[in-house]
Amino acid sequence: MKLLTAKPYLEAKKNSLETRIRNLKARGITPCLKVILVGEDPASMVYVEKKRTTASTLGLEAETLKLPSTLSVSELKTLVDHLNADPKVHGILIQRPLPPQFKENEVLEWVSAEKDVDGLHPMNLGRLAQGNPKFISCTPRGTIELLEFYGYSLKGKLCAVLGRSPIVGRPLSQLLLYKDATLIQVHSRTANAQELTRQADFVFVAIGKPKFVDRSYLKPGAVVIDVGIHRLPDGKLIGDVDFEDVKDHVSAITPVPGGVGPLTIDSLMENTILSAELAATPV
Ligand SMILES: NC(=O)c1ccc[n+]([C@@H]2O[C@H](COP(=O)([O-])OP(=O)(O)OC[C@H]3O[C@@H](n4cnc5c(N)ncnc54)[C@H](OP(=O)(O)O)[C@@H]3O)[C@@H](O)[C@H]2O)c1
C-alpha cells in the first residue's frame, strides 16, 4: 500500500510558486491575500493562522482580519465591498463556519469572482461545471493535483465521490468530469452505497463522519482519497476513512494528517498568485 503524502508534492511545487511570485514582484506586484475570520471557532483560528503563515513564508502579503461574532451582516458586506474595490488585494477568503446571522450561500456571492481564490463563487463553480474553469475550489483541486503528481491519470477511470457539499463533493465531481473521469456520486440518501463505490478505481471520501468508510466500500486495490478531518479529544487527527481497516486492502491512500489538508492551503496560495497574474495582464 502506498501512502499518498502531500510533502513531496509541495516540495516539488514550491520552486515554481516562488518563481511566479518573484516575477510578479519584479513588476511591482505583491500577491495579497485577505482572510476574514468572524468569531472564535477554535478549528477556524488554527486553519486561518496556517493559511497566513504559509502565505507569508512563500512571500505573499497576507493578513487575517479578525472580527467579533456579533458582526452584523451589513458590516461584513461593507468590508468585503471595500476589499473587492482595493486593487492591491488579489484574494479574499471568508473562513467558514460563519455565525448564524449569515447565510453562507449569500456571503459566497459577495466576494468578487475575480478575487474568489476559494473558488466557491457561483461564477467560478459555473465555469467549472461548464468545463472552462478559472479559480477551482481549493480542496478538490488539491486532491486531483496530488493524484497527478503520483502519476495517476483519471481519464476514463471510474471514480466514486462520497459527499455532495458545495465546498467539496460537488466541485470535486465537476472537476473529475473535467478530467474525463466517469462518475459515481454518493450522498446520504444513496441506496446501496457500498455496492456502488466498490466498483470504483478511485474513491474520494468527504462525508464528515470519522472512520465511517471501511473496506466494505472499497474494491481490492482501490485508490482512496480521504478528505475528512476530525480532531479527537487527545488532539489526534483522523479522517472519514477507517485507515486501519482499509490499509491492507487498498493500493494507495492519503493519510490524515499530511494528505489532503496541506493541499487545500497550497491551492489557495496558487489561486492567489493566479489572481495577481490575471489582474496584471492587460485585457
Ligand atoms: N482537508 C481539507 O482541507 C478539508 C476541507 C474541507 C472539508 N474537509 C473535511 O471533509 C469532510 C466533509 O466536509 P464537507 O464540508 O463536505 O461536509 P458537509 O458539508 O457536512 O457534507 C457532507 C456530505 O456528505 C454526505 N454524507 C453524509 N453521510 C453520508 C453517508 N453515510 N454516505 C454518503 N454520503 C454521506 C452528505 O450528504 P447529504 O448532502 O445527502 O446530506 C453531504 O453531502 C469533513 O470531515 C471536513 O472536515 C477537509
mmCIF file of C-alpha atoms and ligand atoms in Angstrom:
data_model
loop_
_atom_site.group_PDB
_atom_site.id
_atom_site.type_symbol
_atom_site.label_atom_id
_atom_site.label_comp_id
_atom_site.label_asym_id
_atom_site.label_seq_id
_atom_site.Cartn_x
_atom_site.Cartn_y
_atom_site.Cartn_z
ATOM 1 C CA MET A 1 0.000 0.000 0.000
ATOM 2 C CA LYS A 2 1.327 3.398 -0.996
ATOM 3 C CA LEU A 3 0.827 6.447 1.230
ATOM 4 C CA LEU A 4 -0.001 9.486 -0.885
ATOM 5 C CA THR A 5 1.564 12.152 1.328
ATOM 6 C CA ALA A 6 1.458 15.826 0.433
ATOM 7 C CA LYS A 7 5.025 16.710 1.405
ATOM 8 C CA PRO A 8 6.950 15.536 -1.702
ATOM 9 C CA TYR A 9 4.401 17.216 -3.955
ATOM 10 C CA LEU A 10 4.576 20.500 -2.040
ATOM 11 C CA GLU A 11 8.383 20.456 -2.070
ATOM 12 C CA ALA A 12 8.420 19.826 -5.822
ATOM 13 C CA LYS A 13 5.996 22.674 -6.419
ATOM 14 C CA LYS A 14 7.490 25.287 -4.091
ATOM 15 C CA ASN A 15 10.096 26.472 -6.610
ATOM 16 C CA SER A 16 7.574 27.193 -9.347
ATOM 17 C CA LEU A 17 5.312 29.157 -6.967
ATOM 18 C CA GLU A 18 8.294 31.176 -5.690
ATOM 19 C CA THR A 19 9.370 31.935 -9.254
ATOM 20 C CA ARG A 20 5.885 33.205 -10.139
ATOM 21 C CA ILE A 21 5.901 35.434 -7.038
ATOM 22 C CA ARG A 22 9.385 36.771 -7.896
ATOM 23 C CA ASN A 23 8.223 37.585 -11.448
ATOM 24 C CA LEU A 24 5.239 39.495 -10.083
ATOM 25 C CA LYS A 25 7.396 41.364 -7.563
ATOM 26 C CA ALA A 26 9.782 42.349 -10.349
ATOM 27 C CA ARG A 27 6.774 44.120 -11.891
ATOM 28 C CA GLY A 28 5.982 45.860 -8.598
ATOM 29 C CA ILE A 29 3.136 43.499 -7.664
ATOM 30 C CA THR A 30 2.970 41.536 -4.427
ATOM 31 C CA PRO A 31 0.151 38.962 -4.419
ATOM 32 C CA CYS A 32 -2.066 39.855 -1.479
ATOM 33 C CA LEU A 33 -4.481 37.590 0.378
ATOM 34 C CA LYS A 34 -7.014 38.817 2.948
ATOM 35 C CA VAL A 35 -8.587 36.194 5.182
ATOM 36 C CA ILE A 36 -11.716 37.185 7.096
ATOM 37 C CA LEU A 37 -12.383 35.368 10.362
ATOM 38 C CA VAL A 38 -15.668 36.121 12.108
ATOM 39 C CA GLY A 39 -15.872 34.804 15.672
ATOM 40 C CA GLU A 40 -13.532 32.498 17.558
ATOM 41 C CA ASP A 41 -14.201 28.974 16.320
ATOM 42 C CA PRO A 42 -11.063 27.139 17.592
ATOM 43 C CA ALA A 43 -10.542 24.990 14.467
ATOM 44 C CA SER A 44 -11.033 28.011 12.186
ATOM 45 C CA MET A 45 -8.472 30.002 14.189
ATOM 46 C CA VAL A 46 -5.901 27.230 13.598
ATOM 47 C CA TYR A 47 -6.717 26.961 9.838
ATOM 48 C CA VAL A 48 -6.591 30.729 9.330
ATOM 49 C CA GLU A 49 -3.247 31.054 11.069
ATOM 50 C CA LYS A 50 -1.850 28.202 8.953
ATOM 51 C CA LYS A 51 -3.021 29.961 5.774
ATOM 52 C CA ARG A 52 -1.460 33.253 6.859
ATOM 53 C CA THR A 53 1.899 31.765 7.851
ATOM 54 C CA THR A 54 2.114 29.635 4.673
ATOM 55 C CA ALA A 55 1.417 32.729 2.573
ATOM 56 C CA SER A 56 3.994 34.838 4.426
ATOM 57 C CA THR A 57 6.634 32.099 4.164
ATOM 58 C CA LEU A 58 6.107 31.899 0.404
ATOM 59 C CA GLY A 59 6.417 35.689 0.039
ATOM 60 C CA LEU A 60 2.789 36.659 -0.374
ATOM 61 C CA GLU A 61 1.318 39.533 1.597
ATOM 62 C CA ALA A 62 -1.265 38.022 3.900
ATOM 63 C CA GLU A 63 -3.471 39.464 6.594
ATOM 64 C CA THR A 64 -6.150 37.939 8.800
ATOM 65 C CA LEU A 65 -8.996 40.312 9.613
ATOM 66 C CA LYS A 66 -10.367 39.082 12.953
ATOM 67 C CA LEU A 67 -13.904 40.248 13.629
ATOM 68 C CA PRO A 68 -16.305 39.626 16.534
ATOM 69 C CA SER A 69 -19.065 37.012 16.244
ATOM 70 C CA THR A 70 -21.562 39.858 16.813
ATOM 71 C CA LEU A 71 -20.593 41.448 13.473
ATOM 72 C CA SER A 72 -23.692 42.446 11.528
ATOM 73 C CA VAL A 73 -24.495 41.276 8.016
ATOM 74 C CA SER A 74 -24.169 44.807 6.641
ATOM 75 C CA GLU A 75 -20.801 45.345 8.370
ATOM 76 C CA LEU A 76 -19.336 42.216 6.762
ATOM 77 C CA LYS A 77 -20.800 43.159 3.364
ATOM 78 C CA THR A 78 -19.239 46.656 3.635
ATOM 79 C CA LEU A 79 -15.840 45.149 4.458
ATOM 80 C CA VAL A 80 -15.999 42.722 1.511
ATOM 81 C CA ASP A 81 -17.079 45.548 -0.837
ATOM 82 C CA HIS A 82 -14.084 47.591 0.350
ATOM 83 C CA LEU A 83 -11.665 44.696 -0.297
ATOM 84 C CA ASN A 84 -13.262 43.993 -3.707
ATOM 85 C CA ALA A 85 -12.571 47.601 -4.685
ATOM 86 C CA ASP A 86 -8.942 47.636 -3.484
ATOM 87 C CA PRO A 87 -6.644 46.897 -6.472
ATOM 88 C CA LYS A 88 -3.825 45.824 -4.122
ATOM 89 C CA VAL A 89 -5.933 42.893 -2.845
ATOM 90 C CA HIS A 90 -5.878 39.806 -5.093
ATOM 91 C CA GLY A 91 -7.571 37.179 -2.967
ATOM 92 C CA ILE A 92 -10.345 37.285 -0.371
ATOM 93 C CA LEU A 93 -11.319 34.277 1.714
ATOM 94 C CA ILE A 94 -14.142 34.238 4.236
ATOM 95 C CA GLN A 95 -13.469 31.434 6.691
ATOM 96 C CA ARG A 96 -16.390 29.124 7.431
ATOM 97 C CA PRO A 97 -18.331 28.334 9.540
ATOM 98 C CA LEU A 98 -19.862 31.775 9.979
ATOM 99 C CA PRO A 99 -22.058 32.796 12.943
ATOM 100 C CA PRO A 100 -25.791 32.138 12.475
ATOM 101 C CA GLN A 101 -26.751 35.679 11.351
ATOM 102 C CA PHE A 102 -25.023 34.989 7.995
ATOM 103 C CA LYS A 103 -26.438 32.918 5.134
ATOM 104 C CA GLU A 104 -23.386 31.131 3.730
ATOM 105 C CA ASN A 105 -24.663 30.904 0.148
ATOM 106 C CA GLU A 106 -25.414 34.629 0.125
ATOM 107 C CA VAL A 107 -21.974 35.510 1.536
ATOM 108 C CA LEU A 108 -20.252 33.371 -1.130
ATOM 109 C CA GLU A 109 -21.642 35.754 -3.756
ATOM 110 C CA TRP A 110 -20.226 38.888 -2.105
ATOM 111 C CA VAL A 111 -16.572 38.234 -2.900
ATOM 112 C CA SER A 112 -15.865 39.344 -6.473
ATOM 113 C CA ALA A 113 -15.477 36.320 -8.787
ATOM 114 C CA GLU A 114 -12.086 37.816 -9.797
ATOM 115 C CA LYS A 115 -10.824 37.624 -6.175
ATOM 116 C CA ASP A 116 -12.609 34.411 -5.205
ATOM 117 C CA VAL A 117 -9.456 32.391 -4.551
ATOM 118 C CA ASP A 118 -11.570 29.863 -2.638
ATOM 119 C CA GLY A 119 -13.280 29.057 -5.966
ATOM 120 C CA LEU A 120 -16.747 28.963 -4.406
ATOM 121 C CA HIS A 121 -18.467 31.928 -6.082
ATOM 122 C CA PRO A 122 -21.323 30.688 -8.325
ATOM 123 C CA MET A 123 -19.485 32.175 -11.317
ATOM 124 C CA ASN A 124 -16.388 30.053 -10.620
ATOM 125 C CA LEU A 125 -18.427 26.937 -9.838
ATOM 126 C CA GLY A 126 -20.428 27.564 -13.013
ATOM 127 C CA ARG A 127 -17.273 27.929 -15.093
ATOM 128 C CA LEU A 128 -16.033 24.621 -13.708
ATOM 129 C CA ALA A 129 -19.372 22.943 -14.496
ATOM 130 C CA GLN A 130 -19.149 24.417 -17.990
ATOM 131 C CA GLY A 131 -15.679 22.869 -18.457
ATOM 132 C CA ASN A 132 -13.977 26.262 -18.535
ATOM 133 C CA PRO A 133 -12.502 26.687 -15.031
ATOM 134 C CA LYS A 134 -10.664 29.738 -13.703
ATOM 135 C CA PHE A 135 -10.470 29.579 -9.900
ATOM 136 C CA ILE A 136 -11.048 25.956 -8.911
ATOM 137 C CA SER A 137 -12.119 25.370 -5.318
ATOM 138 C CA CYS A 138 -9.128 24.549 -3.203
ATOM 139 C CA THR A 139 -9.757 21.110 -1.699
ATOM 140 C CA PRO A 140 -10.960 19.449 -4.942
ATOM 141 C CA ARG A 141 -8.109 20.996 -6.883
ATOM 142 C CA GLY A 142 -5.527 19.835 -4.326
ATOM 143 C CA THR A 143 -6.749 16.231 -4.354
ATOM 144 C CA ILE A 144 -6.571 15.943 -8.142
ATOM 145 C CA GLU A 145 -3.141 17.589 -8.335
ATOM 146 C CA LEU A 146 -1.820 15.182 -5.704
ATOM 147 C CA LEU A 147 -3.037 12.172 -7.696
ATOM 148 C CA GLU A 148 -1.493 13.549 -10.888
ATOM 149 C CA PHE A 149 1.800 14.151 -9.039
ATOM 150 C CA TYR A 150 1.839 10.478 -8.029
ATOM 151 C CA GLY A 151 1.361 9.509 -11.666
ATOM 152 C CA TYR A 152 -2.323 8.607 -11.722
ATOM 153 C CA SER A 153 -4.415 9.541 -14.728
ATOM 154 C CA LEU A 154 -8.131 9.878 -14.104
ATOM 155 C CA LYS A 155 -9.067 9.824 -17.758
ATOM 156 C CA GLY A 156 -11.684 7.124 -18.368
ATOM 157 C CA LYS A 157 -11.427 5.881 -14.770
ATOM 158 C CA LEU A 158 -14.426 5.123 -12.608
ATOM 159 C CA CYS A 159 -14.367 7.493 -9.634
ATOM 160 C CA ALA A 160 -16.738 7.482 -6.683
ATOM 161 C CA VAL A 161 -17.276 10.686 -4.699
ATOM 162 C CA LEU A 162 -18.903 10.269 -1.282
ATOM 163 C CA GLY A 163 -20.448 13.590 -0.262
ATOM 164 C CA ARG A 164 -22.084 16.375 -2.249
ATOM 165 C CA SER A 165 -21.392 19.518 -0.213
ATOM 166 C CA PRO A 166 -20.947 22.790 -2.111
ATOM 167 C CA ILE A 167 -17.404 23.057 -0.695
ATOM 168 C CA VAL A 168 -16.015 19.623 -1.533
ATOM 169 C CA GLY A 169 -18.250 16.946 -3.072
ATOM 170 C CA ARG A 170 -19.996 18.936 -5.810
ATOM 171 C CA PRO A 171 -16.988 20.860 -7.165
ATOM 172 C CA LEU A 172 -14.881 17.701 -6.899
ATOM 173 C CA SER A 173 -17.362 15.809 -9.079
ATOM 174 C CA GLN A 174 -17.311 18.608 -11.652
ATOM 175 C CA LEU A 175 -13.523 18.622 -11.639
ATOM 176 C CA LEU A 176 -13.437 14.854 -12.147
ATOM 177 C CA LEU A 177 -15.746 15.198 -15.149
ATOM 178 C CA TYR A 178 -13.449 17.938 -16.457
ATOM 179 C CA LYS A 179 -10.582 15.442 -16.104
ATOM 180 C CA ASP A 180 -12.551 12.913 -18.217
ATOM 181 C CA ALA A 181 -13.294 10.573 -15.322
ATOM 182 C CA THR A 182 -16.573 8.647 -15.126
ATOM 183 C CA LEU A 183 -18.513 9.414 -12.011
ATOM 184 C CA ILE A 184 -20.475 7.733 -9.241
ATOM 185 C CA GLN A 185 -21.857 10.393 -6.883
ATOM 186 C CA VAL A 186 -22.911 9.090 -3.482
ATOM 187 C CA HIS A 187 -24.687 11.030 -0.717
ATOM 188 C CA SER A 188 -26.630 10.359 2.451
ATOM 189 C CA ARG A 189 -29.775 9.286 0.551
ATOM 190 C CA THR A 190 -27.987 6.901 -1.825
ATOM 191 C CA ALA A 191 -29.281 3.341 -1.742
ATOM 192 C CA ASN A 192 -26.665 0.559 -1.889
ATOM 193 C CA ALA A 193 -23.747 2.964 -1.436
ATOM 194 C CA GLN A 194 -21.213 0.199 -0.773
ATOM 195 C CA GLU A 195 -22.240 -1.752 -3.854
ATOM 196 C CA LEU A 196 -21.740 1.355 -5.988
ATOM 197 C CA THR A 197 -18.446 2.540 -4.522
ATOM 198 C CA ARG A 198 -16.984 -0.994 -4.681
ATOM 199 C CA GLN A 199 -16.954 -0.644 -8.468
ATOM 200 C CA ALA A 200 -14.701 2.427 -8.426
ATOM 201 C CA ASP A 201 -10.981 2.626 -9.164
ATOM 202 C CA PHE A 202 -10.690 5.873 -7.167
ATOM 203 C CA VAL A 203 -12.812 6.666 -4.108
ATOM 204 C CA PHE A 204 -12.963 10.233 -2.760
ATOM 205 C CA VAL A 205 -14.461 10.451 0.724
ATOM 206 C CA ALA A 206 -15.833 13.769 2.047
ATOM 207 C CA ILE A 207 -18.745 12.959 4.332
ATOM 208 C CA GLY A 208 -17.665 14.477 7.651
ATOM 209 C CA LYS A 209 -18.043 11.224 9.638
ATOM 210 C CA PRO A 210 -14.953 9.934 11.440
ATOM 211 C CA LYS A 211 -13.714 6.472 10.349
ATOM 212 C CA PHE A 212 -17.032 5.833 8.587
ATOM 213 C CA VAL A 213 -15.753 4.252 5.391
ATOM 214 C CA ASP A 214 -14.310 0.773 5.849
ATOM 215 C CA ARG A 215 -13.201 -1.862 3.342
ATOM 216 C CA SER A 216 -16.824 -2.820 2.587
ATOM 217 C CA TYR A 217 -16.954 0.394 0.480
ATOM 218 C CA LEU A 218 -13.805 -0.404 -1.495
ATOM 219 C CA LYS A 219 -12.755 -2.893 -4.101
ATOM 220 C CA PRO A 220 -9.357 -4.504 -3.508
ATOM 221 C CA GLY A 221 -6.619 -2.266 -4.914
ATOM 222 C CA ALA A 222 -8.714 0.908 -4.993
ATOM 223 C CA VAL A 223 -7.033 4.306 -4.553
ATOM 224 C CA VAL A 224 -8.583 6.255 -1.668
ATOM 225 C CA ILE A 225 -8.572 9.995 -1.068
ATOM 226 C CA ASP A 226 -9.663 10.825 2.458
ATOM 227 C CA VAL A 227 -10.786 14.454 2.672
ATOM 228 C CA GLY A 228 -12.219 14.198 6.185
ATOM 229 C CA ILE A 229 -10.549 15.816 9.170
ATOM 230 C CA HIS A 230 -11.633 15.202 12.753
ATOM 231 C CA ARG A 231 -9.784 16.068 15.940
ATOM 232 C CA LEU A 232 -10.098 13.529 18.758
ATOM 233 C CA PRO A 233 -10.153 14.643 22.426
ATOM 234 C CA ASP A 234 -6.460 13.650 22.726
ATOM 235 C CA GLY A 235 -5.601 16.044 19.851
ATOM 236 C CA LYS A 236 -5.012 13.288 17.270
ATOM 237 C CA LEU A 237 -6.386 13.895 13.766
ATOM 238 C CA ILE A 238 -8.322 11.214 11.890
ATOM 239 C CA GLY A 239 -10.210 11.090 8.593
ATOM 240 C CA ASP A 240 -13.555 9.864 7.262
ATOM 241 C CA VAL A 241 -11.905 6.550 6.333
ATOM 242 C CA ASP A 242 -11.090 3.798 8.829
ATOM 243 C CA PHE A 243 -7.401 3.702 7.942
ATOM 244 C CA GLU A 244 -6.542 0.606 9.979
ATOM 245 C CA ASP A 245 -9.366 -1.379 8.397
ATOM 246 C CA VAL A 246 -8.551 -0.464 4.791
ATOM 247 C CA LYS A 247 -4.768 -0.171 4.753
ATOM 248 C CA ASP A 248 -4.129 -3.787 3.670
ATOM 249 C CA HIS A 249 -6.996 -3.741 1.193
ATOM 250 C CA VAL A 250 -6.280 -0.667 -0.967
ATOM 251 C CA SER A 251 -3.350 0.084 -3.273
ATOM 252 C CA ALA A 252 -2.917 3.699 -2.109
ATOM 253 C CA ILE A 253 -4.451 6.161 0.343
ATOM 254 C CA THR A 254 -3.930 9.745 1.504
ATOM 255 C CA PRO A 255 -3.001 9.885 5.210
ATOM 256 C CA VAL A 256 -4.718 12.115 7.780
ATOM 257 C CA PRO A 257 -2.920 14.292 8.704
ATOM 258 C CA GLY A 258 -0.418 15.022 5.946
ATOM 259 C CA GLY A 259 -2.625 14.254 2.934
ATOM 260 C CA VAL A 260 -5.405 16.460 1.624
ATOM 261 C CA GLY A 261 -5.208 19.202 4.321
ATOM 262 C CA PRO A 262 -1.908 20.825 3.215
ATOM 263 C CA LEU A 263 -3.035 20.642 -0.435
ATOM 264 C CA THR A 264 -6.048 22.820 0.274
ATOM 265 C CA ILE A 265 -3.752 25.549 1.595
ATOM 266 C CA ASP A 266 -1.369 25.108 -1.335
ATOM 267 C CA SER A 267 -4.251 25.564 -3.804
ATOM 268 C CA LEU A 268 -5.263 28.750 -2.015
ATOM 269 C CA MET A 269 -1.735 30.116 -2.472
ATOM 270 C CA GLU A 270 -1.715 29.189 -6.140
ATOM 271 C CA ASN A 271 -5.137 30.747 -6.755
ATOM 272 C CA THR A 272 -3.962 33.990 -5.098
ATOM 273 C CA ILE A 273 -0.862 34.079 -7.325
ATOM 274 C CA LEU A 274 -3.054 33.362 -10.368
ATOM 275 C CA SER A 275 -5.397 36.202 -9.418
ATOM 276 C CA ALA A 276 -2.444 38.634 -9.163
ATOM 277 C CA GLU A 277 -1.135 37.439 -12.555
ATOM 278 C CA LEU A 278 -4.550 37.864 -14.182
ATOM 279 C CA ALA A 279 -5.012 41.325 -12.632
ATOM 280 C CA ALA A 280 -1.607 42.333 -14.027
ATOM 281 C CA THR A 281 -2.362 41.051 -17.528
ATOM 282 C CA PRO A 282 -3.667 43.681 -19.939
ATOM 283 C CA VAL A 283 -7.102 42.687 -21.271
HETATM 284 N N1 LIG B 1 -8.793 18.573 4.098
HETATM 285 C C1 LIG B 1 -9.374 19.771 3.953
HETATM 286 O O1 LIG B 1 -8.742 20.761 3.658
HETATM 287 C C2 LIG B 1 -10.848 19.834 4.097
HETATM 288 C C3 LIG B 1 -11.576 20.870 3.513
HETATM 289 C C4 LIG B 1 -12.974 20.858 3.629
HETATM 290 C C5 LIG B 1 -13.600 19.851 4.375
HETATM 291 N N2 LIG B 1 -12.836 18.891 4.977
HETATM 292 C C6 LIG B 1 -13.441 17.780 5.716
HETATM 293 O O2 LIG B 1 -14.138 16.972 4.786
HETATM 294 C C7 LIG B 1 -15.282 16.395 5.379
HETATM 295 C C8 LIG B 1 -16.509 16.778 4.571
HETATM 296 O O3 LIG B 1 -16.646 18.184 4.610
HETATM 297 P P1 LIG B 1 -17.897 18.916 3.943
HETATM 298 O O4 LIG B 1 -17.759 20.366 4.245
HETATM 299 O O5 LIG B 1 -18.036 18.475 2.538
HETATM 300 O O6 LIG B 1 -19.076 18.269 4.858
HETATM 301 P P2 LIG B 1 -20.651 18.505 4.847
HETATM 302 O O7 LIG B 1 -20.978 19.862 4.359
HETATM 303 O O8 LIG B 1 -21.122 18.068 6.184
HETATM 304 O O9 LIG B 1 -21.192 17.472 3.760
HETATM 305 C C9 LIG B 1 -21.148 16.090 3.981
HETATM 306 C C10 LIG B 1 -21.672 15.389 2.770
HETATM 307 O O10 LIG B 1 -21.554 14.003 2.999
HETATM 308 C C11 LIG B 1 -22.789 13.361 2.703
HETATM 309 N N3 LIG B 1 -22.960 12.226 3.602
HETATM 310 C C12 LIG B 1 -23.198 12.207 4.920
HETATM 311 N N4 LIG B 1 -23.287 10.954 5.370
HETATM 312 C C13 LIG B 1 -23.103 10.142 4.301
HETATM 313 C C14 LIG B 1 -23.081 8.749 4.128
HETATM 314 N N5 LIG B 1 -23.283 7.910 5.125
HETATM 315 N N6 LIG B 1 -22.851 8.268 2.884
HETATM 316 C C15 LIG B 1 -22.658 9.090 1.847
HETATM 317 N N7 LIG B 1 -22.659 10.438 1.949
HETATM 318 C C16 LIG B 1 -22.884 10.951 3.170
HETATM 319 C C17 LIG B 1 -23.862 14.417 2.936
HETATM 320 O O11 LIG B 1 -24.971 14.066 2.135
HETATM 321 P P3 LIG B 1 -26.312 14.947 2.013
HETATM 322 O O12 LIG B 1 -25.984 16.039 1.029
HETATM 323 O O13 LIG B 1 -27.313 13.989 1.500
HETATM 324 O O14 LIG B 1 -26.600 15.467 3.390
HETATM 325 C C18 LIG B 1 -23.139 15.678 2.454
HETATM 326 O O15 LIG B 1 -23.299 15.866 1.073
HETATM 327 C C19 LIG B 1 -15.293 16.913 6.812
HETATM 328 O O16 LIG B 1 -14.644 15.944 7.633
HETATM 329 C C20 LIG B 1 -14.452 18.173 6.758
HETATM 330 O O17 LIG B 1 -13.821 18.476 7.972
HETATM 331 C C21 LIG B 1 -11.491 18.875 4.837
#
